[in-house]
PDB file of C-alpha atoms in Angstrom:
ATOM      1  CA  UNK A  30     -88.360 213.493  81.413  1.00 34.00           C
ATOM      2  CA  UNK A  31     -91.916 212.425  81.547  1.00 36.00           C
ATOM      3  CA  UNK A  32     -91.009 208.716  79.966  1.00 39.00           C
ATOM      4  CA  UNK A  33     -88.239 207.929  83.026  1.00 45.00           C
ATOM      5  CA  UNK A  34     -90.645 208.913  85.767  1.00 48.00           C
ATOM      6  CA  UNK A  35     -91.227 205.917  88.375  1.00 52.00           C
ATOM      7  CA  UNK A  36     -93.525 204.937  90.914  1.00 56.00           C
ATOM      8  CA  UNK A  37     -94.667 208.204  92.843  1.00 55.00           C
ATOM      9  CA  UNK A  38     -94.320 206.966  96.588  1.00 65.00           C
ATOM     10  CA  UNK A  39     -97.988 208.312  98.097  1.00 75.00           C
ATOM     11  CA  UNK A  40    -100.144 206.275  95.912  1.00 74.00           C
ATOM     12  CA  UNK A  41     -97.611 203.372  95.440  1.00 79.00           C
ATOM     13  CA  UNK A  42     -96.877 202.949  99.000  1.00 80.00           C
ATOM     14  CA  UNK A  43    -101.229 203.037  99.334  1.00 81.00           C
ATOM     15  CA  UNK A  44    -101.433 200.391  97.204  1.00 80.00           C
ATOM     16  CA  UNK A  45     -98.675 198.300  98.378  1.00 83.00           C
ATOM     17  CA  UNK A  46    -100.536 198.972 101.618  1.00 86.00           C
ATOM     18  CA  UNK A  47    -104.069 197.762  99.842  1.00 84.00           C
ATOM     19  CA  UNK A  48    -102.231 194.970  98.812  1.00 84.00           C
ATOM     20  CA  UNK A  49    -101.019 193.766 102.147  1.00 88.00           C
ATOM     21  CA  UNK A  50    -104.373 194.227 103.599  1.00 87.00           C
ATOM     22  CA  UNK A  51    -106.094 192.534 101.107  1.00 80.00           C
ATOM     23  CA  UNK A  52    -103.772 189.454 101.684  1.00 86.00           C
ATOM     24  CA  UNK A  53    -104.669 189.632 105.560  1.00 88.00           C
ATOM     25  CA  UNK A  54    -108.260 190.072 104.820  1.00 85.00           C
ATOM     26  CA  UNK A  55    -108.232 186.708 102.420  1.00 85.00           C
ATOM     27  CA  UNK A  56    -106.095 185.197 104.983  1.00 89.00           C
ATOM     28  CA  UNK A  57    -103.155 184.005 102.614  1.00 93.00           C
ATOM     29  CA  UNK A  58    -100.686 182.016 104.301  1.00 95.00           C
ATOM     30  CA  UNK A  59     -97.839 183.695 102.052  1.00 96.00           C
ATOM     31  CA  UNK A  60     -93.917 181.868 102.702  1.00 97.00           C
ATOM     32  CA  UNK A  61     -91.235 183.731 100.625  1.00 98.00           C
ATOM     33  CA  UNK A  62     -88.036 182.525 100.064  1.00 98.00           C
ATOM     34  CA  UNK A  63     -84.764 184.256  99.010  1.00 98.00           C
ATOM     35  CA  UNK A  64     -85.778 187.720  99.563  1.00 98.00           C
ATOM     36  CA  UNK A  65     -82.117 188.130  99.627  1.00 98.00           C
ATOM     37  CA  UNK A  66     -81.597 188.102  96.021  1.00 98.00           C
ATOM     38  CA  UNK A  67     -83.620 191.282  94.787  1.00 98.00           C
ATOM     39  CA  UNK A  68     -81.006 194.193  94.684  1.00 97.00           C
ATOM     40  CA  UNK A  69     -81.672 196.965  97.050  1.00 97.00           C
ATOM     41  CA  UNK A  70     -80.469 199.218  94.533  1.00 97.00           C
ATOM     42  CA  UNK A  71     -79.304 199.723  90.798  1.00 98.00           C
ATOM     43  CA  UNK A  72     -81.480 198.397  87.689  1.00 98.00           C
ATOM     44  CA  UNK A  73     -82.789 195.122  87.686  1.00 98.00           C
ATOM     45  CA  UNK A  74     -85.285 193.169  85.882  1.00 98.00           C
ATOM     46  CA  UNK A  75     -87.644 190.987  88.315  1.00 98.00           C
ATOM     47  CA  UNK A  76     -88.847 187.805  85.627  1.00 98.00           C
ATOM     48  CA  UNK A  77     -92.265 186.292  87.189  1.00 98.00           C
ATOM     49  CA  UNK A  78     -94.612 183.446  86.075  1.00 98.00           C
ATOM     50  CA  UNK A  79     -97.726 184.317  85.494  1.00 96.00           C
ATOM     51  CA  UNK A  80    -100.186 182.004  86.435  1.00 96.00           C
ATOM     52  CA  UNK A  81    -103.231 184.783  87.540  1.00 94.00           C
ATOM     53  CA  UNK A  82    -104.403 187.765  87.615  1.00 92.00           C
ATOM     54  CA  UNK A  83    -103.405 188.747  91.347  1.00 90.00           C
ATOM     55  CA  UNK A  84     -99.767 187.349  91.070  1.00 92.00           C
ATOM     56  CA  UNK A  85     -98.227 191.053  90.710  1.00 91.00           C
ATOM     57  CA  UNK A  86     -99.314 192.144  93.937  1.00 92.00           C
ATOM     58  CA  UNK A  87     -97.181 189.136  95.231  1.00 95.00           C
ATOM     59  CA  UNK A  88     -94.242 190.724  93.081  1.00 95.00           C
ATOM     60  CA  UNK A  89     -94.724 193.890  94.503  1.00 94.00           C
ATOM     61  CA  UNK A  90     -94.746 192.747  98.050  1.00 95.00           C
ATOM     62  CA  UNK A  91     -92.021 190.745  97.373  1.00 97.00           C
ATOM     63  CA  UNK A  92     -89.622 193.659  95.580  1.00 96.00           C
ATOM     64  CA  UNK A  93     -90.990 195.778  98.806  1.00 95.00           C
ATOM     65  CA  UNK A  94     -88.731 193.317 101.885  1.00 95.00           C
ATOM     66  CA  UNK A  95     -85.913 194.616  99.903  1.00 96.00           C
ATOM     67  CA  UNK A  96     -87.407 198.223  99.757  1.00 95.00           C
ATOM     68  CA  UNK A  97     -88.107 198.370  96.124  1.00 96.00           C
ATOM     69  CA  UNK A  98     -91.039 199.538  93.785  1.00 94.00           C
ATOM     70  CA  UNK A  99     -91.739 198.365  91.032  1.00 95.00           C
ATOM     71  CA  UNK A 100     -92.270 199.339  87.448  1.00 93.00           C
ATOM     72  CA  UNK A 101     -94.981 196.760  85.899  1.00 92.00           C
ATOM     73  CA  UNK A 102     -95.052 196.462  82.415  1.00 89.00           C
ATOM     74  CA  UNK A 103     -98.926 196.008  81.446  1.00 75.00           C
ATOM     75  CA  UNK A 104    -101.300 196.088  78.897  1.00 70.00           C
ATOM     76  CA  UNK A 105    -101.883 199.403  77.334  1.00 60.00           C
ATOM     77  CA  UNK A 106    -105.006 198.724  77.076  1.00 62.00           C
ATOM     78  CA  UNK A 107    -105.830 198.728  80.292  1.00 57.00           C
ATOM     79  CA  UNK A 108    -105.820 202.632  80.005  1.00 53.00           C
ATOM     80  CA  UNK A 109    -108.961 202.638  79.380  1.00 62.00           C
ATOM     81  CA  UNK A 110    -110.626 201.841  82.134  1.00 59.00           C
ATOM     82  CA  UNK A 111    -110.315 205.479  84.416  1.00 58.00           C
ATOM     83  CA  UNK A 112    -109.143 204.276  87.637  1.00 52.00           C
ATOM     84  CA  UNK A 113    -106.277 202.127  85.981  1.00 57.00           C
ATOM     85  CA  UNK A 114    -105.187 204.252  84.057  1.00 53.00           C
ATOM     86  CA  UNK A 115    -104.498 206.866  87.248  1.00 57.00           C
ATOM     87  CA  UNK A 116    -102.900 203.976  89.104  1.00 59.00           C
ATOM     88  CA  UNK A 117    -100.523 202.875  86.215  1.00 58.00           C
ATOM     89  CA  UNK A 118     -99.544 206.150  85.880  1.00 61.00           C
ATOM     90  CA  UNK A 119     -99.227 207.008  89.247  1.00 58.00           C
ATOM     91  CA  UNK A 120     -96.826 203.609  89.937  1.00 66.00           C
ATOM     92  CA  UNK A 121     -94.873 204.183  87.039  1.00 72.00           C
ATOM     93  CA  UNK A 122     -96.122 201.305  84.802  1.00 82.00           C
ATOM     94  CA  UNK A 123     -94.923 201.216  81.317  1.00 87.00           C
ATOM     95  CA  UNK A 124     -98.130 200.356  78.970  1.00 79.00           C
ATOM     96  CA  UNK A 125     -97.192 197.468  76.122  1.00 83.00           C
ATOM     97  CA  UNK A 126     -98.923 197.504  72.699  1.00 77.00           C
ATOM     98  CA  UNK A 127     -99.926 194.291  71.915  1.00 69.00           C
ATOM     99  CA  UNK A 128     -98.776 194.332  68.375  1.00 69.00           C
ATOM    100  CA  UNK A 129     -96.185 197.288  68.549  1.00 66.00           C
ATOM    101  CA  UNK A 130     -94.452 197.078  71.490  1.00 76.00           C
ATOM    102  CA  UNK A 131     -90.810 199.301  70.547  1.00 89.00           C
ATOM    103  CA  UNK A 132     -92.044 202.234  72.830  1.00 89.00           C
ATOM    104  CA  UNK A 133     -92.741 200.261  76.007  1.00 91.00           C
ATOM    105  CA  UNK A 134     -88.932 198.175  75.419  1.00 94.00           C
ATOM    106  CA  UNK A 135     -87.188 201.525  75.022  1.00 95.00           C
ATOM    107  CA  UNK A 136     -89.180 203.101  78.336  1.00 93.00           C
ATOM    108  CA  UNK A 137     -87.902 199.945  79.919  1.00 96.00           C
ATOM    109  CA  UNK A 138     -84.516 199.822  78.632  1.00 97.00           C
ATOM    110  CA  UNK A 139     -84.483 203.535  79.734  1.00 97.00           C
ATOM    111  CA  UNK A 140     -85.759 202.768  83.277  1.00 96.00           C
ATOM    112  CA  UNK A 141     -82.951 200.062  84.049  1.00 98.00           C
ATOM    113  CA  UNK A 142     -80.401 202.316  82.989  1.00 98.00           C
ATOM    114  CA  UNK A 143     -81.829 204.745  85.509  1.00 97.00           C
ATOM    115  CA  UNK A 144     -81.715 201.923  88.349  1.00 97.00           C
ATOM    116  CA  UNK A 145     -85.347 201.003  88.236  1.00 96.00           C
ATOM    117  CA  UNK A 146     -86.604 197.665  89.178  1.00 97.00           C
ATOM    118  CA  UNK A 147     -88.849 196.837  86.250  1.00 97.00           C
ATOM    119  CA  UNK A 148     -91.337 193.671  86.263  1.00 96.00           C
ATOM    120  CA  UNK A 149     -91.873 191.405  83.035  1.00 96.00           C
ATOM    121  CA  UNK A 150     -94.112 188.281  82.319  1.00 95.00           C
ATOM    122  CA  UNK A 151     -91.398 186.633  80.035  1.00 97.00           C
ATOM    123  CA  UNK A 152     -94.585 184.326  79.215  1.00 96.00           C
ATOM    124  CA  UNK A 153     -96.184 187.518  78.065  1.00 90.00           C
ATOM    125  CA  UNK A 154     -99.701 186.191  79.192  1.00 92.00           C
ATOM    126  CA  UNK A 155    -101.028 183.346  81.644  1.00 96.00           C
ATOM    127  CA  UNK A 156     -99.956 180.083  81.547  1.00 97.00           C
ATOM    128  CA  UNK A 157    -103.609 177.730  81.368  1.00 97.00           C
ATOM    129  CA  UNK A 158    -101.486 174.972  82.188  1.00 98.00           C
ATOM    130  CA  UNK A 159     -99.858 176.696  85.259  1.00 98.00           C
ATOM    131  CA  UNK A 160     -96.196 175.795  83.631  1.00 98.00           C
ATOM    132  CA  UNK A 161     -93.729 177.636  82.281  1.00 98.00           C
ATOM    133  CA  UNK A 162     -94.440 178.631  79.142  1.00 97.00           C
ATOM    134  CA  UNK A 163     -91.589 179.230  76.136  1.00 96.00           C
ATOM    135  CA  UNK A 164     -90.371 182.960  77.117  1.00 98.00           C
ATOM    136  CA  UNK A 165     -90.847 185.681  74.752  1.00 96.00           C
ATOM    137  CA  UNK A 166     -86.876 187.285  74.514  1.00 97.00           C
ATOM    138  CA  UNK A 167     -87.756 190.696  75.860  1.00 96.00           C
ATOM    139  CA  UNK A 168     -86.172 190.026  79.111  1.00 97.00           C
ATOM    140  CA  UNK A 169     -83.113 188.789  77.665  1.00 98.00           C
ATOM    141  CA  UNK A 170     -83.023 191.487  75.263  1.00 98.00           C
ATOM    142  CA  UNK A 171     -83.728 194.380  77.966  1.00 98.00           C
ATOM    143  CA  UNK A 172     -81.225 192.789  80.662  1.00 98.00           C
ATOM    144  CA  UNK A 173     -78.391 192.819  77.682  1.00 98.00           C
ATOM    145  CA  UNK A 174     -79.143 196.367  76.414  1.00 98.00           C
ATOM    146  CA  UNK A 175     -79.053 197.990  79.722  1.00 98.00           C
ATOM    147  CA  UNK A 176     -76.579 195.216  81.352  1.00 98.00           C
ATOM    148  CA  UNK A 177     -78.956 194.690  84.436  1.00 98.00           C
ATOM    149  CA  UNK A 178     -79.369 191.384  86.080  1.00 98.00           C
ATOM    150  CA  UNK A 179     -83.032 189.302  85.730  1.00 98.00           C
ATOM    151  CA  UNK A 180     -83.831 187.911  88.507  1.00 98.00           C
ATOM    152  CA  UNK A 181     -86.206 184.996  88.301  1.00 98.00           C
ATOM    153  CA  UNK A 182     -89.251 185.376  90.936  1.00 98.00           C
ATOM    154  CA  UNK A 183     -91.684 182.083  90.942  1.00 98.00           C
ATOM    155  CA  UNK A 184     -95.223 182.101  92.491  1.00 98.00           C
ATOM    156  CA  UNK A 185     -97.559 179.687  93.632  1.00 98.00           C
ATOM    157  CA  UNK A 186    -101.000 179.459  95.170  1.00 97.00           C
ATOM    158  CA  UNK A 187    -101.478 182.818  93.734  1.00 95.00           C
ATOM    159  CA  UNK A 188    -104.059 181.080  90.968  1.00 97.00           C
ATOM    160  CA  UNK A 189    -106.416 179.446  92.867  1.00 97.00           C
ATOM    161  CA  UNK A 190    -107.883 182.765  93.766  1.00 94.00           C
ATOM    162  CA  UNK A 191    -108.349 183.864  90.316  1.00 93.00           C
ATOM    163  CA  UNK A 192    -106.369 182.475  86.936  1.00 96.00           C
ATOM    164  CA  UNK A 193    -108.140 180.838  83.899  1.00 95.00           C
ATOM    165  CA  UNK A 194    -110.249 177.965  83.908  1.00 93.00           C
ATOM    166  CA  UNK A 195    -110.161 177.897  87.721  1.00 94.00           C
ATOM    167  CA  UNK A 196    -113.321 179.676  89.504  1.00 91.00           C
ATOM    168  CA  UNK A 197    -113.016 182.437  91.143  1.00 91.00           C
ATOM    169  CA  UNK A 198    -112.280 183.054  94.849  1.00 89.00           C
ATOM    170  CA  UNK A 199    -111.485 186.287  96.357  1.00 83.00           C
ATOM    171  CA  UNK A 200    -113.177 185.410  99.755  1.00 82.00           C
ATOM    172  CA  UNK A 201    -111.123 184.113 102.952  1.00 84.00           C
ATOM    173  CA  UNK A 202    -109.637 180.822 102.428  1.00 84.00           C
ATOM    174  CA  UNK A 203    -106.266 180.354 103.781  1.00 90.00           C
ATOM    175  CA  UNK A 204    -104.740 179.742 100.736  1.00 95.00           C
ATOM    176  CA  UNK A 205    -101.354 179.048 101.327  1.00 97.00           C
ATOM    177  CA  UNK A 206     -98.832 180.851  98.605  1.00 97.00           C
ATOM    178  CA  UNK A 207     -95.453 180.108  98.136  1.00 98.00           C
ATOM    179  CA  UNK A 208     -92.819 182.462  96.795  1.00 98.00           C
ATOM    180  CA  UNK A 209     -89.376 181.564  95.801  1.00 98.00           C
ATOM    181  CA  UNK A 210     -87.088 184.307  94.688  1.00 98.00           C
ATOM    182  CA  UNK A 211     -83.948 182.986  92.539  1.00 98.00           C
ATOM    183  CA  UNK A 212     -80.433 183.882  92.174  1.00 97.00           C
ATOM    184  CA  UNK A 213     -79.803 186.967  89.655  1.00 98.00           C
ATOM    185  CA  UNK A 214     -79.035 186.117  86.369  1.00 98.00           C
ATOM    186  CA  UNK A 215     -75.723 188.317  85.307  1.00 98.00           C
ATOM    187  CA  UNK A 216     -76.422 189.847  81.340  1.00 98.00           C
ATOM    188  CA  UNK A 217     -73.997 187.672  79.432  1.00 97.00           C
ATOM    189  CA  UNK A 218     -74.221 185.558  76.036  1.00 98.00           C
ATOM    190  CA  UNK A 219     -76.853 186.232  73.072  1.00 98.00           C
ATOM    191  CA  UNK A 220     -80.733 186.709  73.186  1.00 98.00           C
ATOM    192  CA  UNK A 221     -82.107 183.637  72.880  1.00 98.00           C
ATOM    193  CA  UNK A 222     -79.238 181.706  75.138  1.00 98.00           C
ATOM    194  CA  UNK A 223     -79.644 183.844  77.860  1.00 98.00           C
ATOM    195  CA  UNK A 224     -83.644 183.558  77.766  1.00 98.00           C
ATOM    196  CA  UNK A 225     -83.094 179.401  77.896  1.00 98.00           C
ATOM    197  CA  UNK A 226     -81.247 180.148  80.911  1.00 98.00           C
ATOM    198  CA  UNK A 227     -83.754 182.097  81.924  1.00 98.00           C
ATOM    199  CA  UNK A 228     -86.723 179.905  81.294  1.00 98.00           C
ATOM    200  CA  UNK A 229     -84.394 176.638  83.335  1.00 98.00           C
ATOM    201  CA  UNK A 230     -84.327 179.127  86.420  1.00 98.00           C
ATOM    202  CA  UNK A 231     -87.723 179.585  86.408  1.00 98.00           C
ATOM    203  CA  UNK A 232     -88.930 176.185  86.152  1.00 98.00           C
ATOM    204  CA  UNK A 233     -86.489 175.582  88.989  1.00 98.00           C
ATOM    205  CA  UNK A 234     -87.670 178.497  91.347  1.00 98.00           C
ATOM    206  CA  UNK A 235     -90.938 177.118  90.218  1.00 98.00           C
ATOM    207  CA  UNK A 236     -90.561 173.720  91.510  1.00 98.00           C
ATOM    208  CA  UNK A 237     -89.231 175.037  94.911  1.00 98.00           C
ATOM    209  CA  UNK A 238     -92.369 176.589  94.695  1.00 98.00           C
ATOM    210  CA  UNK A 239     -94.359 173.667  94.514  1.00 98.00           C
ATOM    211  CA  UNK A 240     -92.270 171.603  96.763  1.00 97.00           C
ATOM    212  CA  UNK A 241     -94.255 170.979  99.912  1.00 95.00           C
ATOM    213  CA  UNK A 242     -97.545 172.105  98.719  1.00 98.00           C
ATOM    214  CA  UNK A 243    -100.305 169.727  98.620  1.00 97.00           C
ATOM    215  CA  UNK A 244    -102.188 168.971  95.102  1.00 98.00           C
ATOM    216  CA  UNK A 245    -105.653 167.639  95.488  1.00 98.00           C
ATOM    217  CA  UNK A 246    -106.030 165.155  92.691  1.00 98.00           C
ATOM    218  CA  UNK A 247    -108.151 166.713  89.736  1.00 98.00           C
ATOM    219  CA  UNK A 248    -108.258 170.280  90.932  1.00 97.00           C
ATOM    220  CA  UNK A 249    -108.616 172.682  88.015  1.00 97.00           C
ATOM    221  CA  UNK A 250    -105.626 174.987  89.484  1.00 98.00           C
ATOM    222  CA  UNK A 251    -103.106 171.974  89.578  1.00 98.00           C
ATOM    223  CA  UNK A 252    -101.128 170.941  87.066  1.00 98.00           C
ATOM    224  CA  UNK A 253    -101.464 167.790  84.856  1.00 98.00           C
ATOM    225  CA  UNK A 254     -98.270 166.840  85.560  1.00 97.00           C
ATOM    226  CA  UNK A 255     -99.046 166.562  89.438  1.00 98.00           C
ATOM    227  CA  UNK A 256    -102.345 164.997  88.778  1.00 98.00           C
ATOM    228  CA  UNK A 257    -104.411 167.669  88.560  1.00 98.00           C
ATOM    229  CA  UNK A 258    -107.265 169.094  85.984  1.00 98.00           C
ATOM    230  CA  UNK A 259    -105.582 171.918  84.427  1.00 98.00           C
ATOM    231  CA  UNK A 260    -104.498 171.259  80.765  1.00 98.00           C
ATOM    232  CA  UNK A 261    -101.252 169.780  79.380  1.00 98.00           C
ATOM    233  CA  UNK A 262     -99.239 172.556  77.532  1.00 97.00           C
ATOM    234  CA  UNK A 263     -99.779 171.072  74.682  1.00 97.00           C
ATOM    235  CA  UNK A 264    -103.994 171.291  75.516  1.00 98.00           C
ATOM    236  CA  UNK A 265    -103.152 175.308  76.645  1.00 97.00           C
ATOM    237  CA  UNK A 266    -101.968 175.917  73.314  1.00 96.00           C
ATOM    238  CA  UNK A 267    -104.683 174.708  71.455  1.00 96.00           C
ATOM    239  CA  UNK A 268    -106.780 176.795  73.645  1.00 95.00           C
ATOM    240  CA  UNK A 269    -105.266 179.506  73.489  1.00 93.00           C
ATOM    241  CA  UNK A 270    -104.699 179.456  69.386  1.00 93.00           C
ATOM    242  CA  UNK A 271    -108.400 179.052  69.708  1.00 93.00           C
ATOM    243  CA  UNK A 272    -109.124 182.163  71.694  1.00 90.00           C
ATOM    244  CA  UNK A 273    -106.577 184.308  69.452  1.00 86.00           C
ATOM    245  CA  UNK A 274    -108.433 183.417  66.231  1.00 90.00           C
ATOM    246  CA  UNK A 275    -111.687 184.594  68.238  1.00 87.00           C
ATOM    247  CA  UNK A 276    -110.510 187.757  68.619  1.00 79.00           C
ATOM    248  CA  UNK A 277    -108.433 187.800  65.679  1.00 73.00           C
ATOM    249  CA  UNK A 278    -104.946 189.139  64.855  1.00 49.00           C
ATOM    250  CA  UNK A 279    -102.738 189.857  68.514  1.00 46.00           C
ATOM    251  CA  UNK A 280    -105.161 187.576  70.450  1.00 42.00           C
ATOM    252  CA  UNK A 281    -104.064 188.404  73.956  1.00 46.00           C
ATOM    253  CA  UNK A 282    -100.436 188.104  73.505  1.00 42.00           C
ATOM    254  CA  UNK A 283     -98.923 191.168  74.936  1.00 42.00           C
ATOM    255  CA  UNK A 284     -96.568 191.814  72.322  1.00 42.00           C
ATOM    256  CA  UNK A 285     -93.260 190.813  71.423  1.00 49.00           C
ATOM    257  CA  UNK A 286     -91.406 191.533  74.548  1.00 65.00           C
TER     258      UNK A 286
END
């Protein structure tokens, strides 16, 4: 069936190996910490923050120490561009509809049940204030449908190479980047009670994350919280309201999963 087929190994496992060089090549410092707690097999749903636009190879090299691809869920619009479009396909990522997203849940809900590991930004787009956002239920939803576990995956460093508001910097810097892998989340209770559960894990992993790593004062990748220049939540949301009436109805929410 066309719909459950996965990652194809030759061009995954090329750009997992991209991925790994590209980190050596930038020189990233990258720590990871409870590796342990991705299956090695059976369906699971791997929940990451998204704070910019290189964080998923971080996920992938992550799900890879326990010897798993990954199924991304992505933008379906990013099918347009050619050489995307061959990679998603090739690795198995399930395109989301901004504004209609049933077909990418069910493709998901179908590639769990097949013992997939299947990636999801429960924040559904990047966090300008590098927090956790409120979590769209698609997770919860998925995990409960298909009784998987979710297991919470929290990254950080990952931005200062290239998020919003922060300038970019894809040269060699020694960026350190921390990643902190939580304890799976069993499906149990409703929706919405198992994606506050969700969202407290996160922040958690999240904060393990951060623990250790230095914030200069006023830097546009830190958050406000710690001192830094990056905007409150409450400031991100404004901003982003903003940018959604610019380019009207969906703005870049990636639908409602």
């Amino acid at each position: 069936m066309r719909g459950l087929r996965g990652p194809r190994e030759p061009v995954y496992s090329t750009l997992v190996g991209s991925a790994r060089t590209l980190s050596r090549v930038q020189g990233l410092k990258v720590t990871r910490h409870g590796t342990q707690n991705v299956p090695r097999a059976g369906g699971v749903i791997l929940a990451a923050n998204h704070t910019g636009y290189l964080d998923f190879a971080q996920v992938g090299l992550t799900a890879r120490t326990a010897g798993r691809s990954v199924r991304f869920l992505m933008k379906a619009e990013l099918e347009r561009n050619r050489v995307v479009a061959f990679l998603m396909r090739h690795c198995g990522a399930i395109g989301v509809d901004r504004t209609h997203g049933a077909a990418a849940y069910a493709r998901a809900v179908a590639a769990l049940r097949a013992g997939e590991c299947v990636c999801i930004y429960p924040e559904a787009t990047i966090s300008r204030s590098f927090e956790i956002k409120e979590l769209k239920s698609g997770a919860a939803r998925m995990a409960l449908e298909a009784q998987v576990p979710i297991v919470p995956v929290a990254i950080w460093g990952e931005q200062r190479l290239w998020s919003k508001g922060v300038p970019r910097a894809l040269g060699r810097h020694h960026v350190p980047v921390h990643v902190v892998v939580g304890a799976p989340l069993g499906p149990e209770g409703s929706p919405d009670e198992l994606t506050a559960r969700l969202r407290t894990v996160m922040e958690d992993a999240l904060a393990q994350a951060q623990a250790g790593y230095e914030h200069p004062p006023g830097a546009p990748w830190v958050p406000a919280r710690l001192g830094g220049g990056a905007p409150t939540p409450e400031e991100a949301a404004v901003i982003e309201a903003t940018v959604r009436a610019r380019r009207g109805s969906g703005g870049e929410q990636a639908g409602p999963l």
